């Protein structure tokens, strides 16, 4: 594993720990049945909205870290690449589970905010009686209750919009995952094509070398053939010359008359 990939993993684990701690704190704030329950601020530091926003920010950072790990895994050696991809798949599964849990937790936080805004379930039950002018002592006036009901409706609409945004974000994450897989496949195909191109270039070079060798052999064969033809022609010429000389010599011998011999007469000496 590369140092950069290990750094991404450490940051991922740190982000997961932060999400778990913040989720536990937000879950405690949503527990209105606790003995020492005290409503948190509606806005600002320490509010449920602020904690939910912080969790969403850290979750986005964790998602980016997983994407970075996936890009880095493509550059790992083949011996470690498969192991890294399996770990990344596990991280993505954990990320989807955390997204679902956080979506439910944020919904619970919004519900708790609405209940805190209404002043508790008892006040909500007493609202119809107060609308008839029989409000409880110390209860809010009709205008304030109307404002609170309007705020509750607006909060519900915001929650619906938030749920739709979460669904859109999940769809976007799935689309991003598919895009990353497509990029990985394209990268692998590019590497395969480059390997094929390198192999083709090597084969082309070998063919060029073979062509040069064949050309040299052809030239050598032509050269040897010319030498052989020259030797054969020379031999034929010498044979013809030898035959011509032999025939000419024989003709001259045939045309030359044989030499005549003169003998002296035999004389008998007188006795």
mmCIF file of C-alpha atoms in Angstrom:
data_model
loop_
_atom_site.group_PDB
_atom_site.id
_atom_site.type_symbol
_atom_site.label_atom_id
_atom_site.label_comp_id
_atom_site.label_asym_id
_atom_site.label_seq_id
_atom_site.Cartn_x
_atom_site.Cartn_y
_atom_site.Cartn_z
ATOM 1 C CA UNK A 1 0.000 0.000 0.000
ATOM 2 C CA UNK A 2 1.183 3.507 -0.743
ATOM 3 C CA UNK A 3 1.639 6.118 1.949
ATOM 4 C CA UNK A 4 -1.075 8.295 0.397
ATOM 5 C CA UNK A 5 -3.612 5.457 0.476
ATOM 6 C CA UNK A 6 -2.816 4.770 4.139
ATOM 7 C CA UNK A 7 -3.232 8.482 4.909
ATOM 8 C CA UNK A 8 -6.674 8.430 3.297
ATOM 9 C CA UNK A 9 -7.612 5.410 5.402
ATOM 10 C CA UNK A 10 -6.517 7.103 8.631
ATOM 11 C CA UNK A 11 -8.524 10.217 7.762
ATOM 12 C CA UNK A 12 -11.506 7.997 6.917
ATOM 13 C CA UNK A 13 -11.360 6.279 10.321
ATOM 14 C CA UNK A 14 -11.060 9.639 12.069
ATOM 15 C CA UNK A 15 -14.086 10.947 10.161
ATOM 16 C CA UNK A 16 -16.125 7.858 11.060
ATOM 17 C CA UNK A 17 -15.263 8.306 14.744
ATOM 18 C CA UNK A 18 -16.334 11.953 14.557
ATOM 19 C CA UNK A 19 -19.642 10.996 12.935
ATOM 20 C CA UNK A 20 -20.298 8.351 15.574
ATOM 21 C CA UNK A 21 -19.549 10.760 18.440
ATOM 22 C CA UNK A 22 -21.682 13.545 16.967
ATOM 23 C CA UNK A 23 -24.510 11.111 16.222
ATOM 24 C CA UNK A 24 -24.473 9.841 19.801
ATOM 25 C CA UNK A 25 -24.591 13.419 21.124
ATOM 26 C CA UNK A 26 -27.446 14.334 18.774
ATOM 27 C CA UNK A 27 -29.334 11.184 19.750
ATOM 28 C CA UNK A 28 -29.097 12.200 23.407
ATOM 29 C CA UNK A 29 -30.482 15.638 22.554
ATOM 30 C CA UNK A 30 -33.437 13.966 20.838
ATOM 31 C CA UNK A 31 -34.306 11.871 23.908
ATOM 32 C CA UNK A 32 -37.043 14.050 25.414
ATOM 33 C CA UNK A 33 -37.983 11.313 27.886
ATOM 34 C CA UNK A 34 -34.693 11.554 29.745
ATOM 35 C CA UNK A 35 -34.894 12.527 33.415
ATOM 36 C CA UNK A 36 -32.656 15.580 33.125
ATOM 37 C CA UNK A 37 -33.845 16.608 29.679
ATOM 38 C CA UNK A 38 -33.310 20.230 28.825
ATOM 39 C CA UNK A 39 -34.303 21.580 25.406
ATOM 40 C CA UNK A 40 -31.250 22.711 23.453
ATOM 41 C CA UNK A 41 -31.157 26.054 21.637
ATOM 42 C CA UNK A 42 -33.275 26.170 18.503
ATOM 43 C CA UNK A 43 -30.425 27.679 16.481
ATOM 44 C CA UNK A 44 -26.748 28.406 16.851
ATOM 45 C CA UNK A 45 -24.049 26.465 18.646
ATOM 46 C CA UNK A 46 -25.286 23.408 20.507
ATOM 47 C CA UNK A 47 -28.543 23.184 18.572
ATOM 48 C CA UNK A 48 -29.723 20.045 16.855
ATOM 49 C CA UNK A 49 -29.593 21.789 13.487
ATOM 50 C CA UNK A 50 -25.972 22.781 14.003
ATOM 51 C CA UNK A 51 -24.957 19.261 15.016
ATOM 52 C CA UNK A 52 -26.820 17.787 12.057
ATOM 53 C CA UNK A 53 -25.067 20.184 9.678
ATOM 54 C CA UNK A 54 -21.698 19.263 11.161
ATOM 55 C CA UNK A 55 -22.429 15.554 10.724
ATOM 56 C CA UNK A 56 -23.456 16.158 7.097
ATOM 57 C CA UNK A 57 -20.220 18.061 6.437
ATOM 58 C CA UNK A 58 -18.056 15.312 7.926
ATOM 59 C CA UNK A 59 -20.042 12.720 5.974
ATOM 60 C CA UNK A 60 -19.302 14.555 2.720
ATOM 61 C CA UNK A 61 -15.601 14.621 3.630
ATOM 62 C CA UNK A 62 -15.660 10.868 4.283
ATOM 63 C CA UNK A 63 -17.286 10.319 0.888
ATOM 64 C CA UNK A 64 -14.551 12.345 -0.811
ATOM 65 C CA UNK A 65 -11.907 10.322 1.024
ATOM 66 C CA UNK A 66 -13.421 7.084 -0.288
ATOM 67 C CA UNK A 67 -13.388 8.471 -3.835
ATOM 68 C CA UNK A 68 -9.752 9.498 -3.399
ATOM 69 C CA UNK A 69 -8.900 6.019 -2.120
ATOM 70 C CA UNK A 70 -10.572 4.509 -5.178
ATOM 71 C CA UNK A 71 -8.515 6.689 -7.523
ATOM 72 C CA UNK A 72 -5.333 5.855 -5.619
ATOM 73 C CA UNK A 73 -6.130 2.117 -5.692
ATOM 74 C CA UNK A 74 -5.948 2.154 -9.490
ATOM 75 C CA UNK A 75 -2.256 3.083 -9.247
ATOM 76 C CA UNK A 76 -1.398 0.315 -6.784
ATOM 77 C CA UNK A 77 0.521 -2.793 -7.896
ATOM 78 C CA UNK A 78 -1.606 -5.704 -9.028
ATOM 79 C CA UNK A 79 -0.693 -7.668 -5.883
ATOM 80 C CA UNK A 80 -2.358 -5.062 -3.596
ATOM 81 C CA UNK A 81 -5.024 -3.651 -5.924
ATOM 82 C CA UNK A 82 -7.676 -6.324 -5.302
ATOM 83 C CA UNK A 83 -7.293 -6.110 -1.513
ATOM 84 C CA UNK A 84 -7.600 -2.330 -1.631
ATOM 85 C CA UNK A 85 -10.751 -2.514 -3.768
ATOM 86 C CA UNK A 86 -12.363 -4.960 -1.332
ATOM 87 C CA UNK A 87 -11.643 -2.608 1.555
ATOM 88 C CA UNK A 88 -13.043 0.336 -0.417
ATOM 89 C CA UNK A 89 -16.225 -1.650 -1.124
ATOM 90 C CA UNK A 90 -16.572 -2.256 2.632
ATOM 91 C CA UNK A 91 -16.075 1.453 3.300
ATOM 92 C CA UNK A 92 -18.797 2.340 0.791
ATOM 93 C CA UNK A 93 -21.206 -0.105 2.418
ATOM 94 C CA UNK A 94 -20.515 1.469 5.807
ATOM 95 C CA UNK A 95 -21.000 4.912 4.272
ATOM 96 C CA UNK A 96 -24.459 4.019 2.939
ATOM 97 C CA UNK A 97 -25.427 2.625 6.339
ATOM 98 C CA UNK A 98 -24.252 5.820 8.057
ATOM 99 C CA UNK A 99 -26.182 7.951 5.557
ATOM 100 C CA UNK A 100 -29.399 6.062 6.310
ATOM 101 C CA UNK A 101 -28.855 6.304 10.073
ATOM 102 C CA UNK A 102 -28.069 10.014 9.870
ATOM 103 C CA UNK A 103 -31.161 10.655 7.737
ATOM 104 C CA UNK A 104 -33.339 8.975 10.386
ATOM 105 C CA UNK A 105 -31.521 10.805 13.163
ATOM 106 C CA UNK A 106 -32.049 14.178 11.483
ATOM 107 C CA UNK A 107 -35.734 13.362 11.075
ATOM 108 C CA UNK A 108 -35.941 12.569 14.804
ATOM 109 C CA UNK A 109 -34.117 15.817 15.587
ATOM 110 C CA UNK A 110 -36.600 17.808 13.492
ATOM 111 C CA UNK A 111 -39.498 16.116 15.274
ATOM 112 C CA UNK A 112 -37.936 16.915 18.651
ATOM 113 C CA UNK A 113 -37.497 20.549 17.605
ATOM 114 C CA UNK A 114 -41.160 20.733 16.668
ATOM 115 C CA UNK A 115 -42.210 19.270 20.016
ATOM 116 C CA UNK A 116 -39.962 21.701 21.868
ATOM 117 C CA UNK A 117 -41.436 24.537 19.826
ATOM 118 C CA UNK A 118 -44.962 23.527 20.771
ATOM 119 C CA UNK A 119 -44.071 23.367 24.448
ATOM 120 C CA UNK A 120 -44.707 19.653 24.865
ATOM 121 C CA UNK A 121 -47.417 17.181 24.030
ATOM 122 C CA UNK A 122 -49.736 18.468 26.789
ATOM 123 C CA UNK A 123 -49.789 21.939 25.296
ATOM 124 C CA UNK A 124 -50.520 20.449 21.888
ATOM 125 C CA UNK A 125 -53.520 18.565 23.331
ATOM 126 C CA UNK A 126 -54.794 21.724 24.996
ATOM 127 C CA UNK A 127 -54.637 23.692 21.738
ATOM 128 C CA UNK A 128 -58.263 22.880 20.640
ATOM 129 C CA UNK A 129 -59.642 24.072 23.959
ATOM 130 C CA UNK A 130 -57.612 27.244 23.749
ATOM 131 C CA UNK A 131 -58.968 27.875 20.263
ATOM 132 C CA UNK A 132 -62.494 27.957 21.757
ATOM 133 C CA UNK A 133 -61.445 30.638 24.240
ATOM 134 C CA UNK A 134 -61.011 28.196 27.107
ATOM 135 C CA UNK A 135 -57.275 28.329 27.252
ATOM 136 C CA UNK A 136 -55.364 27.185 30.257
ATOM 137 C CA UNK A 137 -54.025 29.732 32.713
ATOM 138 C CA UNK A 138 -50.766 31.143 31.498
ATOM 139 C CA UNK A 139 -51.341 29.718 28.003
ATOM 140 C CA UNK A 140 -50.257 31.634 24.914
ATOM 141 C CA UNK A 141 -52.700 33.809 23.053
ATOM 142 C CA UNK A 142 -54.311 32.800 19.774
ATOM 143 C CA UNK A 143 -51.954 34.861 17.597
ATOM 144 C CA UNK A 144 -48.861 33.269 19.122
ATOM 145 C CA UNK A 145 -50.332 29.812 18.703
ATOM 146 C CA UNK A 146 -51.141 30.619 15.081
ATOM 147 C CA UNK A 147 -47.552 31.686 14.526
ATOM 148 C CA UNK A 148 -46.328 28.477 16.114
ATOM 149 C CA UNK A 149 -48.633 26.373 13.969
ATOM 150 C CA UNK A 150 -47.349 28.200 10.897
ATOM 151 C CA UNK A 151 -43.792 27.534 12.010
ATOM 152 C CA UNK A 152 -44.640 23.860 12.494
ATOM 153 C CA UNK A 153 -46.053 23.677 8.977
ATOM 154 C CA UNK A 154 -42.976 25.384 7.608
ATOM 155 C CA UNK A 155 -40.758 23.004 9.576
ATOM 156 C CA UNK A 156 -42.649 20.035 8.134
ATOM 157 C CA UNK A 157 -42.202 21.411 4.630
ATOM 158 C CA UNK A 158 -38.515 21.952 5.278
ATOM 159 C CA UNK A 159 -38.256 18.385 6.554
ATOM 160 C CA UNK A 160 -39.934 17.062 3.413
ATOM 161 C CA UNK A 161 -37.561 19.110 1.297
ATOM 162 C CA UNK A 162 -34.639 17.791 3.349
ATOM 163 C CA UNK A 163 -35.781 14.219 2.778
ATOM 164 C CA UNK A 164 -35.983 14.865 -0.944
ATOM 165 C CA UNK A 165 -32.515 16.388 -0.858
ATOM 166 C CA UNK A 166 -31.220 13.328 0.981
ATOM 167 C CA UNK A 167 -32.753 11.084 -1.664
ATOM 168 C CA UNK A 168 -31.268 13.244 -4.409
ATOM 169 C CA UNK A 169 -27.905 13.143 -2.652
ATOM 170 C CA UNK A 170 -28.091 9.357 -2.399
ATOM 171 C CA UNK A 171 -28.957 9.164 -6.096
ATOM 172 C CA UNK A 172 -26.072 11.499 -6.866
ATOM 173 C CA UNK A 173 -23.727 9.308 -4.823
ATOM 174 C CA UNK A 174 -24.891 6.214 -6.684
ATOM 175 C CA UNK A 175 -24.382 8.038 -9.970
ATOM 176 C CA UNK A 176 -20.926 9.093 -8.854
ATOM 177 C CA UNK A 177 -20.123 5.498 -7.930
ATOM 178 C CA UNK A 178 -21.229 4.304 -11.354
ATOM 179 C CA UNK A 179 -19.169 7.065 -12.947
ATOM 180 C CA UNK A 180 -16.105 6.054 -10.946
ATOM 181 C CA UNK A 181 -16.564 2.443 -11.982
ATOM 182 C CA UNK A 182 -16.892 3.543 -15.604
ATOM 183 C CA UNK A 183 -13.724 5.616 -15.282
ATOM 184 C CA UNK A 184 -11.942 2.631 -13.762
ATOM 185 C CA UNK A 185 -13.086 0.402 -16.616
ATOM 186 C CA UNK A 186 -11.998 3.005 -19.158
ATOM 187 C CA UNK A 187 -8.635 3.277 -17.463
ATOM 188 C CA UNK A 188 -8.173 -0.491 -17.520
ATOM 189 C CA UNK A 189 -9.177 -0.575 -21.178
ATOM 190 C CA UNK A 190 -6.725 2.241 -21.902
ATOM 191 C CA UNK A 191 -3.946 0.287 -20.213
ATOM 192 C CA UNK A 192 -4.922 -2.792 -22.235
ATOM 193 C CA UNK A 193 -4.880 -0.794 -25.461
ATOM 194 C CA UNK A 194 -1.495 0.667 -24.577
ATOM 195 C CA UNK A 195 -0.187 -2.835 -23.910
ATOM 196 C CA UNK A 196 -1.578 -3.996 -27.258
ATOM 197 C CA UNK A 197 0.019 -0.998 -28.952
ATOM 198 C CA UNK A 198 3.382 -1.765 -27.359
ATOM 199 C CA UNK A 199 3.078 -5.393 -28.446
ATOM 200 C CA UNK A 200 2.163 -4.302 -31.975
ATOM 201 C CA UNK A 201 5.159 -1.973 -32.118
ATOM 202 C CA UNK A 202 7.441 -4.780 -30.927
ATOM 203 C CA UNK A 203 6.025 -7.164 -33.549
ATOM 204 C CA UNK A 204 6.426 -4.484 -36.218
ATOM 205 C CA UNK A 205 10.058 -4.026 -35.243
ATOM 206 C CA UNK A 206 10.627 -7.785 -35.408
ATOM 207 C CA UNK A 207 8.968 -7.908 -38.829
ATOM 208 C CA UNK A 208 11.222 -5.066 -39.997
ATOM 209 C CA UNK A 209 14.273 -6.949 -38.773
ATOM 210 C CA UNK A 210 13.061 -10.115 -40.499
ATOM 211 C CA UNK A 211 12.475 -8.141 -43.699
ATOM 212 C CA UNK A 212 16.035 -6.818 -43.540
ATOM 213 C CA UNK A 213 17.374 -10.342 -43.023
ATOM 214 C CA UNK A 214 15.324 -11.669 -45.948
ATOM 215 C CA UNK A 215 16.504 -8.798 -48.143
ATOM 216 C CA UNK A 216 20.122 -9.572 -47.256
ATOM 217 C CA UNK A 217 19.589 -13.264 -47.953
ATOM 218 C CA UNK A 218 17.996 -12.440 -51.308
ATOM 219 C CA UNK A 219 20.906 -10.227 -52.282
ATOM 220 C CA UNK A 220 23.365 -12.903 -51.234
ATOM 221 C CA UNK A 221 21.447 -15.500 -53.239
ATOM 222 C CA UNK A 222 21.471 -13.286 -56.340
ATOM 223 C CA UNK A 223 25.176 -12.674 -55.877
ATOM 224 C CA UNK A 224 25.911 -16.387 -55.579
ATOM 225 C CA UNK A 225 23.725 -17.086 -58.592
ATOM 226 C CA UNK A 226 25.616 -14.523 -60.686
ATOM 227 C CA UNK A 227 28.925 -15.998 -59.587
ATOM 228 C CA UNK A 228 27.720 -19.501 -60.453
ATOM 229 C CA UNK A 229 26.469 -18.360 -63.856
ATOM 230 C CA UNK A 230 29.805 -16.631 -64.499
ATOM 231 C CA UNK A 231 31.733 -19.762 -63.558
ATOM 232 C CA UNK A 232 29.519 -21.926 -65.760
ATOM 233 C CA UNK A 233 29.886 -19.482 -68.667
ATOM 234 C CA UNK A 234 33.645 -19.435 -68.203
ATOM 235 C CA UNK A 235 33.779 -23.220 -68.172
ATOM 236 C CA UNK A 236 31.645 -23.421 -71.303
ATOM 237 C CA UNK A 237 33.868 -20.852 -72.993
ATOM 238 C CA UNK A 238 36.993 -22.778 -72.060
ATOM 239 C CA UNK A 239 35.444 -26.026 -73.262
ATOM 240 C CA UNK A 240 34.524 -24.397 -76.578
ATOM 241 C CA UNK A 241 38.019 -22.957 -76.927
ATOM 242 C CA UNK A 242 39.543 -26.322 -76.123
ATOM 243 C CA UNK A 243 37.315 -28.049 -78.672
ATOM 244 C CA UNK A 244 38.113 -25.392 -81.263
ATOM 245 C CA UNK A 245 41.832 -25.701 -80.706
ATOM 246 C CA UNK A 246 41.648 -29.478 -80.811
ATOM 247 C CA UNK A 247 39.611 -29.504 -84.022
ATOM 248 C CA UNK A 248 41.883 -26.938 -85.654
ATOM 249 C CA UNK A 249 44.979 -28.911 -84.782
ATOM 250 C CA UNK A 250 43.445 -32.099 -86.103
ATOM 251 C CA UNK A 251 42.509 -30.375 -89.359
ATOM 252 C CA UNK A 252 46.020 -29.096 -89.873
ATOM 253 C CA UNK A 253 47.462 -32.522 -89.271
ATOM 254 C CA UNK A 254 45.082 -34.039 -91.805
ATOM 255 C CA UNK A 255 45.960 -31.534 -94.557
ATOM 256 C CA UNK A 256 49.735 -31.890 -94.180
ATOM 257 C CA UNK A 257 51.207 -34.526 -96.725
ATOM 258 C CA UNK A 258 53.314 -37.277 -95.264
ATOM 259 C CA UNK A 259 57.068 -36.734 -95.674
ATOM 260 C CA UNK A 260 58.810 -38.604 -98.634
ATOM 261 C CA UNK A 261 61.952 -40.645 -97.881
ATOM 262 C CA UNK A 262 64.794 -41.007 -100.591
ATOM 263 C CA UNK A 263 66.909 -44.142 -100.619
ATOM 264 C CA UNK A 264 70.324 -44.331 -102.270
ATOM 265 C CA UNK A 265 70.834 -47.127 -104.868
ATOM 266 C CA UNK A 266 72.763 -50.082 -103.747
ATOM 267 C CA UNK A 267 76.027 -50.377 -105.638
ATOM 268 C CA UNK A 268 78.134 -53.441 -105.754
ATOM 269 C CA UNK A 269 81.751 -52.806 -105.398
ATOM 270 C CA UNK A 270 84.018 -54.519 -108.023
ATOM 271 C CA UNK A 271 85.930 -57.351 -106.794
#
